[in-house]
Coordinates of C-alpha atoms (C1' of nucleotides) in Angstrom, one line a residue:
Chain A
M1382 CA -56.3 -16.3 -18.3
R1383 CA -55.2 -12.9 -19.4
G1384 CA -51.4 -13.5 -19.2
R1385 CA -49.8 -14.2 -22.5
S1386 CA -52.4 -16.9 -23.1
D1387 CA -53.5 -14.5 -25.8
V1388 CA -50.8 -16.5 -27.6
L1389 CA -51.8 -20.0 -26.5
E1390 CA -55.5 -20.1 -27.0
P1391 CA -55.6 -18.9 -30.6
A1392 CA -52.8 -21.3 -31.5
I1393 CA -54.7 -24.2 -30.0
L1394 CA -57.9 -23.2 -31.7
G1395 CA -56.1 -22.7 -35.0
L1396 CA -54.6 -26.2 -34.8
L1397 CA -57.7 -27.9 -33.8
H1398 CA -59.5 -26.3 -36.7
E1399 CA -57.3 -28.2 -39.0
S1400 CA -58.1 -31.5 -37.3
P1401 CA -59.0 -32.9 -33.9
M1402 CA -56.1 -33.8 -31.7
H1403 CA -55.1 -34.9 -28.2
G1404 CA -52.9 -33.0 -25.9
Y1405 CA -49.6 -34.7 -26.6
E1406 CA -49.9 -34.3 -30.3
L1407 CA -51.1 -30.7 -29.8
R1408 CA -48.0 -29.9 -28.0
K1409 CA -45.8 -31.5 -30.6
R1410 CA -47.4 -29.7 -33.4
L1411 CA -47.4 -26.4 -31.5
N1412 CA -43.7 -26.7 -30.8
L1413 CA -43.2 -27.4 -34.4
V1414 CA -45.2 -24.6 -35.8
L1415 CA -44.4 -22.0 -33.2
G1416 CA -41.3 -23.8 -32.1
S1417 CA -39.0 -21.2 -33.5
F1418 CA -40.0 -18.6 -31.1
R1419 CA -42.1 -20.2 -28.4
A1420 CA -42.0 -23.2 -26.1
L1421 CA -45.1 -24.8 -24.8
S1422 CA -45.1 -26.9 -21.7
Y1423 CA -47.8 -29.1 -20.3
G1424 CA -48.1 -26.8 -17.3
S1425 CA -49.7 -24.3 -19.6
L1426 CA -51.2 -26.6 -22.2
Y1427 CA -53.5 -28.6 -20.0
P1428 CA -54.9 -25.7 -18.0
A1429 CA -55.5 -23.9 -21.3
L1430 CA -57.4 -26.9 -22.7
K1431 CA -59.5 -27.1 -19.6
S1432 CA -60.3 -23.4 -19.7
L1433 CA -61.2 -23.6 -23.4
A1434 CA -63.5 -26.6 -22.7
D1435 CA -65.1 -24.7 -19.8
R1436 CA -66.0 -21.9 -22.1
G1437 CA -67.5 -24.3 -24.6
W1438 CA -65.1 -23.7 -27.5
I1439 CA -63.7 -27.2 -27.5
V1440 CA -64.9 -30.6 -26.3
G1441 CA -62.8 -33.6 -25.3
S1442 CA -63.9 -37.1 -26.2
E1443 CA -62.4 -40.3 -24.8
S1444 CA -63.2 -42.5 -27.8
P1445 CA -60.8 -42.0 -30.6
E1446 CA -61.9 -42.3 -34.2
G1447 CA -63.6 -45.4 -35.7
A1448 CA -62.4 -48.2 -33.5
P1449 CA -65.5 -50.4 -33.4
H1450 CA -64.1 -53.5 -31.8
A1451 CA -62.4 -53.6 -28.5
V1452 CA -64.4 -51.9 -25.7
T1453 CA -61.9 -51.5 -22.9
S1454 CA -58.2 -51.0 -22.9
K1455 CA -57.1 -48.4 -25.5
R1456 CA -54.7 -46.1 -23.8
A1457 CA -56.3 -43.1 -22.1
R1458 CA -56.4 -40.3 -24.6
I1459 CA -58.6 -37.3 -24.9
V1460 CA -59.2 -36.1 -28.4
Y1461 CA -60.2 -32.4 -28.5
Q1462 CA -62.2 -30.8 -31.3
L1463 CA -63.8 -27.4 -31.9
T1464 CA -67.4 -26.8 -31.2
A1465 CA -69.6 -24.6 -33.3
D1466 CA -69.0 -21.8 -30.8
G1467 CA -65.3 -22.5 -31.0
K1468 CA -65.3 -22.1 -34.7
E1469 CA -67.2 -18.9 -34.5
H1470 CA -64.8 -17.6 -31.9
L1471 CA -61.8 -18.6 -34.0
Q1472 CA -63.2 -16.7 -36.9
E1473 CA -63.6 -13.6 -34.8
V1474 CA -60.0 -13.9 -33.5
L1475 CA -58.6 -14.5 -37.0
A1476 CA -60.4 -11.5 -38.4
S1477 CA -59.1 -9.2 -35.7
S1478 CA -56.1 -7.0 -36.5
G1479 CA -55.8 -4.5 -33.6
P1480 CA -52.6 -3.3 -31.9
S1481 CA -52.3 -6.4 -29.8
T1482 CA -51.7 -8.4 -33.0
W1483 CA -48.6 -6.3 -33.7
E1484 CA -46.9 -7.3 -30.6
D1485 CA -44.0 -9.8 -30.7
E1486 CA -45.5 -13.1 -29.8
N1487 CA -49.0 -12.3 -30.8
F1488 CA -47.7 -11.5 -34.3
D1489 CA -45.8 -14.7 -34.6
V1490 CA -48.9 -16.7 -33.8
R1491 CA -51.1 -14.7 -36.1
F1492 CA -48.5 -15.1 -38.9
A1493 CA -48.3 -18.9 -38.3
F1494 CA -52.0 -19.0 -39.0
F1495 CA -52.1 -16.6 -41.9
G1496 CA -53.3 -19.4 -44.1
Q1497 CA -56.6 -19.2 -42.3
T1498 CA -56.8 -15.4 -42.4
D1499 CA -58.2 -13.3 -45.3
A1500 CA -55.9 -11.2 -47.4
E1501 CA -57.1 -7.8 -46.0
T1502 CA -56.5 -8.8 -42.4
R1503 CA -53.1 -10.2 -43.3
L1504 CA -52.1 -6.9 -44.9
R1505 CA -53.3 -4.8 -41.9
I1506 CA -51.4 -7.0 -39.5
L1507 CA -48.2 -6.9 -41.5
E1508 CA -48.4 -3.1 -41.8
G1509 CA -49.2 -2.6 -38.2
R1510 CA -46.3 -4.8 -37.3
R1511 CA -44.0 -2.8 -39.5
T1512 CA -45.0 0.4 -37.9
R1513 CA -44.5 -1.1 -34.5
L1514 CA -41.0 -2.2 -35.3
T1515 CA -40.2 1.2 -36.9
E1516 CA -41.1 2.9 -33.6
R1517 CA -39.0 0.5 -31.7
L1518 CA -36.1 1.1 -34.0
E1519 CA -36.3 4.8 -33.3
Q1520 CA -36.3 4.2 -29.5
I1521 CA -33.3 1.9 -29.7
R1522 CA -31.4 4.4 -31.8
Q1523 CA -32.0 7.2 -29.3
S1524 CA -31.2 5.0 -26.4
V1525 CA -27.9 3.9 -27.9
A1526 CA -27.0 7.4 -29.0
R1527 CA -27.7 8.7 -25.5
T1528 CA -25.4 6.2 -23.8
R1529 CA -22.8 5.3 -26.4
E1530 CA -20.0 6.9 -24.4
R1531 CA -20.4 4.9 -21.2
M1532 CA -20.6 1.5 -22.9
D1533 CA -17.8 -1.0 -23.2
E1534 CA -17.2 -2.4 -26.7
Y1535 CA -19.0 -5.7 -26.1
T1536 CA -22.1 -4.1 -24.9
L1537 CA -22.0 -1.8 -27.8
E1538 CA -21.6 -4.7 -30.2
L1539 CA -24.6 -6.4 -28.6
Q1540 CA -26.7 -3.3 -29.1
R1541 CA -25.5 -2.9 -32.6
H1542 CA -26.4 -6.4 -33.3
G1543 CA -29.8 -6.1 -31.8
L1544 CA -30.5 -3.0 -33.9
E1545 CA -29.5 -4.8 -37.0
Q1546 CA -31.9 -7.7 -36.1
V1547 CA -34.8 -5.3 -36.0
E1548 CA -33.8 -3.6 -39.2
R1549 CA -33.6 -6.9 -40.9
E1550 CA -37.0 -7.8 -39.6
V1551 CA -38.4 -4.7 -41.1
R1552 CA -37.0 -5.6 -44.4
W1553 CA -38.5 -9.0 -44.1
L1554 CA -41.9 -7.5 -43.5
D1555 CA -41.4 -5.2 -46.5
G1556 CA -40.9 -8.3 -48.7
L1557 CA -44.0 -9.9 -47.3
I1558 CA -46.1 -6.8 -47.7
D1559 CA -45.0 -6.4 -51.3
N1560 CA -46.0 -10.0 -51.9
E1561 CA -49.4 -9.5 -50.4
R1562 CA -50.0 -6.4 -52.5
G1563 CA -48.8 -8.2 -55.6
V1564 CA -51.2 -11.0 -55.0
R1565 CA -54.0 -8.7 -54.3
R1566 CA -53.3 -6.7 -57.5
A1567 CA -52.9 -9.8 -59.6
R1568 CA -56.0 -11.5 -58.1
P1569 CA -58.4 -8.9 -57.0
T1570 CA -60.7 -11.2 -55.1
G1571 CA -57.9 -12.5 -52.9
T1572 CA -58.1 -16.3 -53.5
G1573 CA -56.1 -17.0 -50.5
R1574 CA -53.0 -18.0 -52.3
P1575 CA -50.1 -16.8 -50.1
A1576 CA -47.0 -16.6 -52.2
A1577 CA -43.9 -15.7 -50.5
A1578 CA -40.8 -17.9 -49.9
D1579 CA -38.2 -16.9 -52.4
S1580 CA -39.0 -13.3 -52.9
P1581 CA -35.7 -11.3 -53.2
A1582 CA -36.4 -9.2 -50.2
A1583 CA -37.4 -12.0 -47.8
A1584 CA -34.9 -12.5 -45.1
P1585 CA -35.0 -12.3 -41.3
A1586 CA -37.3 -13.8 -38.8
S1587 CA -40.3 -12.4 -36.9
A1588 CA -38.1 -11.3 -34.1
D1589 CA -36.3 -13.5 -31.6
A1590 CA -36.6 -16.2 -34.1
A1591 CA -35.5 -19.8 -33.8
R1592 CA -34.4 -20.1 -30.3
N1593 CA -36.0 -23.2 -28.8
T1594 CA -36.9 -25.5 -31.7
E1595 CA -35.6 -28.7 -30.3
K1596 CA -37.9 -29.5 -27.4
E1597 CA -39.7 -32.1 -29.3
R1598 CA -39.2 -32.8 -32.9
G1599 CA -41.6 -35.1 -34.3
Chain B
M1308 CA -33.7 -19.3 -7.0
R1309 CA -32.9 -21.9 -9.6
G1310 CA -35.3 -20.6 -12.3
R1311 CA -33.6 -18.5 -14.9
S1312 CA -32.1 -16.4 -12.2
D1313 CA -28.9 -17.7 -13.5
V1314 CA -29.3 -14.8 -15.7
L1315 CA -30.3 -12.2 -13.2
E1316 CA -27.7 -12.6 -10.5
P1317 CA -24.6 -12.5 -12.6
A1318 CA -26.0 -9.4 -14.3
I1319 CA -26.6 -7.7 -11.0
L1320 CA -23.2 -8.6 -9.7
G1321 CA -21.6 -7.5 -12.9
L1322 CA -23.2 -4.1 -12.8
L1323 CA -22.5 -3.5 -9.2
H1324 CA -18.9 -4.3 -9.8
E1325 CA -18.7 -1.2 -12.0
S1326 CA -20.2 0.9 -9.3
P1327 CA -22.7 0.8 -6.4
M1328 CA -26.3 1.4 -7.2
H1329 CA -29.8 1.3 -5.9
G1330 CA -32.6 -0.8 -7.2
Y1331 CA -34.2 1.7 -9.5
E1332 CA -31.1 2.6 -11.3
L1333 CA -30.0 -1.1 -11.4
R1334 CA -33.2 -1.8 -13.3
K1335 CA -32.7 1.0 -15.7
R1336 CA -29.1 0.0 -16.5
L1337 CA -30.1 -3.7 -16.7
N1338 CA -32.8 -3.0 -19.2
L1339 CA -30.4 -0.9 -21.2
V1340 CA -27.6 -3.3 -21.3
L1341 CA -29.7 -6.5 -21.6
G1342 CA -32.7 -4.7 -22.9
S1343 CA -32.4 -6.0 -26.4
F1344 CA -33.3 -9.5 -25.3
R1345 CA -34.4 -9.4 -21.7
A1346 CA -36.8 -7.5 -19.6
L1347 CA -36.4 -7.1 -15.9
S1348 CA -39.3 -6.3 -13.6
Y1349 CA -39.2 -5.3 -9.9
G1350 CA -40.9 -8.5 -9.1
S1351 CA -37.7 -10.3 -9.9
L1352 CA -35.2 -7.6 -9.1
Y1353 CA -36.0 -7.0 -5.5
P1354 CA -36.2 -10.6 -4.4
A1355 CA -33.0 -11.2 -6.2
L1356 CA -31.3 -8.4 -4.4
K1357 CA -32.6 -9.7 -1.1
S1358 CA -31.3 -13.2 -1.9
L1359 CA -27.9 -11.9 -2.9
A1360 CA -27.7 -9.9 0.4
D1361 CA -28.7 -12.9 2.4
R1362 CA -25.8 -14.8 0.9
G1363 CA -23.5 -12.0 1.8
W1364 CA -22.5 -11.1 -1.7
I1365 CA -23.9 -7.6 -1.6
V1366 CA -24.8 -5.2 1.2
G1367 CA -27.4 -2.4 1.1
S1368 CA -26.7 0.9 2.9
E1369 CA -29.3 3.6 3.5
S1370 CA -26.9 6.5 3.5
P1371 CA -26.0 7.6 -0.1
E1372 CA -22.6 9.0 -0.8
G1373 CA -21.0 11.9 1.0
A1374 CA -24.0 13.9 2.3
P1375 CA -22.7 15.1 5.7
H1376 CA -25.3 17.6 6.6
A1377 CA -29.0 16.8 6.9
V1378 CA -29.7 13.8 9.1
T1379 CA -33.3 12.9 8.3
S1380 CA -35.3 13.3 5.2
K1381 CA -33.5 12.3 2.0
R1382 CA -35.6 10.0 0.1
A1383 CA -35.5 6.4 1.1
R1384 CA -33.0 4.7 -1.1
I1385 CA -30.9 1.7 -0.6
V1386 CA -27.5 1.7 -2.3
Y1387 CA -26.1 -1.8 -2.9
Q1388 CA -22.5 -2.7 -3.3
L1389 CA -20.4 -5.8 -3.6
T1390 CA -18.8 -7.3 -0.6
A1391 CA -15.4 -9.0 -0.7
D1392 CA -17.2 -12.4 -0.9
G1393 CA -19.4 -11.0 -3.7
K1394 CA -16.3 -9.9 -5.7
E1395 CA -14.8 -13.3 -5.3
H1396 CA -18.0 -15.0 -6.4
L1397 CA -18.3 -12.8 -9.4
Q1398 CA -14.8 -13.7 -10.5
E1399 CA -15.7 -17.4 -10.3
V1400 CA -18.8 -16.8 -12.3
L1401 CA -17.0 -14.8 -14.9
A1402 CA -14.3 -17.4 -15.2
S1403 CA -16.8 -20.2 -15.8
S1404 CA -17.5 -21.3 -19.4
G1405 CA -19.5 -24.6 -19.1
P1406 CA -22.5 -25.7 -21.2
S1407 CA -24.9 -23.5 -19.3
T1408 CA -23.1 -20.4 -20.6
W1409 CA -23.9 -21.5 -24.2
E1410 CA -27.6 -21.4 -23.7
D1411 CA -29.6 -18.5 -25.1
E1412 CA -30.1 -16.1 -22.3
N1413 CA -27.1 -17.1 -20.3
F1414 CA -24.9 -16.5 -23.3
D1415 CA -26.4 -13.0 -23.8
V1416 CA -25.6 -12.0 -20.2
R1417 CA -22.1 -13.4 -20.4
F1418 CA -21.5 -11.6 -23.6
A1419 CA -22.7 -8.4 -22.2
F1420 CA -20.0 -8.7 -19.5
F1421 CA -17.3 -9.9 -21.8
G1422 CA -15.4 -6.8 -20.9
Q1423 CA -14.8 -8.2 -17.4
T1424 CA -13.9 -11.7 -18.7
D1425 CA -10.5 -12.9 -19.8
A1426 CA -9.7 -13.7 -23.4
E1427 CA -9.5 -17.4 -23.0
T1428 CA -12.9 -17.7 -21.3
R1429 CA -14.4 -15.5 -24.0
L1430 CA -13.1 -17.7 -26.7
R1431 CA -14.4 -20.9 -25.0
I1432 CA -17.8 -19.4 -24.5
L1433 CA -18.0 -18.2 -28.1
E1434 CA -17.0 -21.6 -29.5
G1435 CA -19.3 -23.5 -27.2
R1436 CA -22.1 -21.2 -28.2
R1437 CA -21.3 -21.8 -31.8
T1438 CA -21.4 -25.6 -31.5
R1439 CA -24.6 -25.3 -29.6
L1440 CA -26.2 -23.3 -32.4
T1441 CA -24.9 -25.7 -35.1
E1442 CA -26.5 -28.6 -33.4
R1443 CA -29.8 -26.7 -33.2
L1444 CA -29.5 -25.9 -36.9
E1445 CA -29.2 -29.5 -37.7
Q1446 CA -32.3 -30.3 -35.7
I1447 CA -34.3 -27.6 -37.2
R1448 CA -33.3 -28.7 -40.7
Q1449 CA -34.3 -32.3 -40.0
S1450 CA -37.6 -31.2 -38.4
V1451 CA -38.4 -29.0 -41.4
A1452 CA -37.5 -31.7 -43.9
R1453 CA -39.6 -34.3 -42.2
T1454 CA -42.7 -32.2 -42.2
R1455 CA -42.4 -29.9 -45.2
E1456 CA -45.3 -31.6 -47.1
R1457 CA -47.9 -30.9 -44.4
M1458 CA -47.1 -27.3 -43.9
D1459 CA -48.9 -24.3 -45.4
E1460 CA -46.8 -21.7 -47.0
Y1461 CA -46.9 -19.2 -44.2
T1462 CA -45.8 -21.7 -41.6
L1463 CA -43.0 -22.7 -44.0
E1464 CA -41.9 -19.1 -44.5
L1465 CA -41.8 -18.7 -40.7
Q1466 CA -39.6 -21.8 -40.3
R1467 CA -37.4 -20.7 -43.2
H1468 CA -37.0 -17.4 -41.6
G1469 CA -36.2 -18.9 -38.2
L1470 CA -33.6 -21.1 -39.8
E1471 CA -32.0 -18.1 -41.5
Q1472 CA -31.9 -16.3 -38.2
V1473 CA -29.9 -19.0 -36.6
E1474 CA -27.6 -19.3 -39.6
R1475 CA -27.0 -15.6 -39.4
E1476 CA -26.2 -15.9 -35.7
V1477 CA -23.6 -18.5 -36.4
R1478 CA -21.9 -16.2 -38.9
W1479 CA -22.0 -13.5 -36.4
L1480 CA -20.2 -15.7 -33.9
D1481 CA -17.7 -16.7 -36.6
G1482 CA -16.8 -13.0 -36.9
L1483 CA -16.4 -12.5 -33.2
I1484 CA -14.3 -15.7 -32.9
D1485 CA -12.0 -14.5 -35.6
N1486 CA -11.7 -11.2 -33.9
E1487 CA -10.8 -12.9 -30.6
R1488 CA -8.2 -15.1 -32.3
G1489 CA -6.8 -12.2 -34.1
V1490 CA -6.4 -10.2 -30.9
R1491 CA -4.8 -13.1 -29.2
R1492 CA -2.4 -13.7 -32.0
A1493 CA -1.5 -10.0 -32.2
R1494 CA -1.3 -9.5 -28.5
P1495 CA -0.4 -12.8 -26.9
T1496 CA -1.1 -11.7 -23.3
G1497 CA -4.6 -10.7 -24.1
T1498 CA -4.7 -7.1 -23.0
G1499 CA -8.4 -7.1 -22.8
R1500 CA -9.0 -5.1 -25.9
P1501 CA -12.1 -6.5 -27.5
A1502 CA -12.1 -5.3 -31.1
A1503 CA -15.2 -6.1 -33.0
A1504 CA -17.8 -3.7 -34.4
D1505 CA -17.2 -3.3 -38.1
S1506 CA -15.6 -6.6 -39.0
P1507 CA -16.9 -7.8 -42.4
A1508 CA -18.6 -10.9 -41.0
A1509 CA -20.3 -9.3 -38.1
A1510 CA -24.0 -9.2 -38.5
P1511 CA -27.0 -10.7 -36.6
A1512 CA -27.8 -10.7 -32.9
S1513 CA -27.3 -13.1 -30.1
A1514 CA -30.6 -14.7 -30.9
D1515 CA -34.0 -13.4 -30.3
A1516 CA -32.4 -10.0 -30.3
A1517 CA -33.9 -6.7 -29.8
R1518 CA -37.4 -7.4 -28.8
N1519 CA -38.2 -5.5 -25.8
T1520 CA -35.9 -2.5 -25.7
E1521 CA -38.3 0.3 -24.8
K1522 CA -39.5 -0.5 -21.3
E1523 CA -37.3 2.1 -19.8
R1524 CA -34.9 4.2 -21.7
G1525 CA -33.1 6.3 -19.2
Chain C
dC1353 C1' -40.7 -65.3 -26.0
dT1354 C1' -39.4 -62.1 -22.6
dC1355 C1' -37.9 -58.1 -20.9
dC1356 C1' -36.9 -53.4 -20.9
dA1357 C1' -35.7 -49.0 -22.8
dG1358 C1' -38.0 -45.4 -24.9
dA1359 C1' -41.9 -43.2 -27.2
dT1360 C1' -46.6 -41.9 -26.2
dG1361 C1' -50.0 -40.0 -23.1
dT1362 C1' -52.3 -37.2 -19.0
dA1363 C1' -51.5 -34.5 -15.2
dT1364 C1' -49.6 -31.7 -11.2
dC1365 C1' -46.2 -29.1 -8.3
dG1366 C1' -42.8 -25.7 -6.9
dA1367 C1' -40.1 -22.0 -8.1
dC1368 C1' -40.0 -18.1 -10.8
dT1369 C1' -41.6 -14.0 -13.8
dT1370 C1' -44.4 -10.5 -15.5
dG1371 C1' -47.4 -6.5 -15.4
dA1372 C1' -50.0 -3.8 -12.6
dT1373 C1' -50.3 -1.4 -8.9
dA1374 C1' -49.8 1.0 -4.2
dC1375 C1' -47.3 4.2 -1.8
dA1376 C1' -44.2 8.1 -1.2
dT1377 C1' -40.9 11.9 -2.3
dC1378 C1' -38.6 15.0 -5.4
dG1379 C1' -38.4 18.8 -9.3
dA1380 C1' -40.0 21.4 -12.5
dT1381 C1' -43.3 24.4 -14.8
dC1382 C1' -47.1 27.7 -14.6
Chain D
dG18 C1' -48.7 26.3 -4.5
dA19 C1' -50.3 22.8 -7.2
dT20 C1' -50.2 19.5 -10.5
dC21 C1' -47.5 16.3 -13.5
dG22 C1' -44.0 13.3 -14.3
dA23 C1' -39.7 11.1 -12.9
dT24 C1' -37.6 8.7 -9.0
dG25 C1' -37.8 5.1 -5.6
dT26 C1' -39.2 0.7 -2.8
dA27 C1' -42.3 -3.0 -2.5
dT28 C1' -46.1 -6.5 -3.2
dC29 C1' -49.7 -9.4 -5.5
dA30 C1' -52.5 -12.2 -8.7
dA31 C1' -52.1 -14.6 -12.7
dG32 C1' -49.6 -17.3 -15.4
dT33 C1' -45.4 -20.0 -17.1
dC34 C1' -41.6 -23.3 -17.2
dG35 C1' -39.1 -27.5 -16.1
dA36 C1' -39.3 -31.5 -13.7
dT37 C1' -41.5 -35.2 -12.5
dA38 C1' -45.1 -38.9 -11.5
dC39 C1' -47.7 -42.3 -13.4
dA40 C1' -49.3 -45.4 -17.0
dT41 C1' -49.4 -47.8 -21.5
dC42 C1' -47.8 -49.2 -25.9
dT43 C1' -43.9 -50.7 -29.1
dG44 C1' -39.6 -52.5 -31.0
dG45 C1' -35.8 -54.8 -30.6
dA46 C1' -31.8 -57.4 -28.1
dG47 C1' -30.8 -61.5 -25.9

DNA sequence: CTCCAGATGTATCGACTTGATACATCGATC
DNA sequence: GATCGATGTATCAAGTCGATACATCTGGAG
C-alpha cells in the first residue's frame, strides 16, 4: 500500500467526493483527469478500491440509484461512495502540503484536485514544487557541465531538451503562483475562484506531461 | 523479459558497445544518459545483465583490465563486454525502426543512441514518432472538447498544459527532422554528423522529459 | 427479428520495476 | 586506526502494467 499508491488513493477519493461511481467509470475519469501523466490499470484500481473499503473510507453498494422496478438482472456493478470517515480523511489529505506533495506524480494529482483545496494550501504546494524543481535544475546543470565532453551530440541534445523542459515548467509555476497571489490580494478571503488559463506566463506542463492520454477516451 | 525491458536491453548493449563496464558504472552512465526520463534500479539491471549473458550477447569477466601482479584481493567486480553475437544483435536493433520505436520510452532510448544509428533509420524513427504524436494530439483535443464543460478550471489548465507539451514536442521533432534532411542533402552519404543543438525550432524534450535526473550524478 | 461486434463491467495473473536494504571493500581525512 | 562516504554486487517485499477471462448490454447490418 505504500508504493506510489500515494497517488492513486487521493485521486480515487477526490473523484468519489464529486459523485459516487463504479470501477469502470472511475478508471475512465481517472485516465481523463490524470491521463496526461498517469495511466491507471485495473490491476491497481481494484486492489486499491478493496483496500480503501477495508479501511472504511468508501463503501460499495450493488444497487444503483433509484431503480425501483426490476429486482433481478441489472448488470453487476458496484457503485462506490465516500463514508463519513472517508470524507474526513480526504479533507486531511487535501489540507496537507508537505514535501511529498512536491514530488512529480504527487504534485500532479494534487494539482488536479486544486479545486477542492483551499487557497493557502495551493500556494504552499505551488511554491514547494517550484523550489523542488529549481534544485533539480541545478543538479542537472552540474551533471551536464561535468560530462559535456564525453557526450555525443544526440545525447547532448536530449539533455539540453530535458533541461529546457524543466525550465519551462518553472515558468509555468511562476505564472500559476502569480495568479494565486493575485486572487488572494483581490479577494482576501479566498473565495475559491481559481483563475488561470490564459495568463501570459502560463505555458508548460507539470512535468512529463501528456504521454499516455489515449488509453480510454470517453 | 517482455515488460519494458525493450528499453533496458538496447540501452545496456549500446553502452557496452562504447566500452566494457561493470554493473555499478553501467547504472551510473545509464542514469546519466537516460536520466532525464528514466530511472534504472539494480533490481532491473542485474537480472537484465544475467539474461543478456544467458543469451550470449555479453560476457562477464572477473579480472579487470591489465593488473598483472596481485592474484587475490581486488574488489569483486564483474566487467561485462559485448560478444560477437551481441554486436550483431545490437546492429539489428539499431537498424530497426518499426512502430515500437515510436513509443515514448523506446523512442527516448533510440534517440539517445542515434549516434550509433545510420541517417536513414534516424529519419524514419523521427518521422514515425512525429506521426505518433500527431495522432495523440488529435485524441487529446477530442477528449478535451468532449468534456470541457464538466471540468473545473485547474483540471482544464492541466489538460491545456499537457496539450501544449505535446505540441511543443512535435515542433522539436520538426526541427530535428529538418536538420537530418539538411545533413542528408548537404552530405548525400550521411557521414554520421548529427547537427542539431541551436536550430531555431529546437525546443522541448522527448516527452515527459527531465523528471528524475538526480538519482546518481557521477 | 436476429445475430454479432463492440462498449460496458468486474476481476485476476504473470512478468516486471522500484526503493530499500544487506553485505563487503576501498580511500580519504583527522 | 577509525569512521564516513563512495564503490560494488545482490536480493526482497510491495506494487504496477498489460493482457486476458468472463459476462451483459446495445446498436445496427442483413
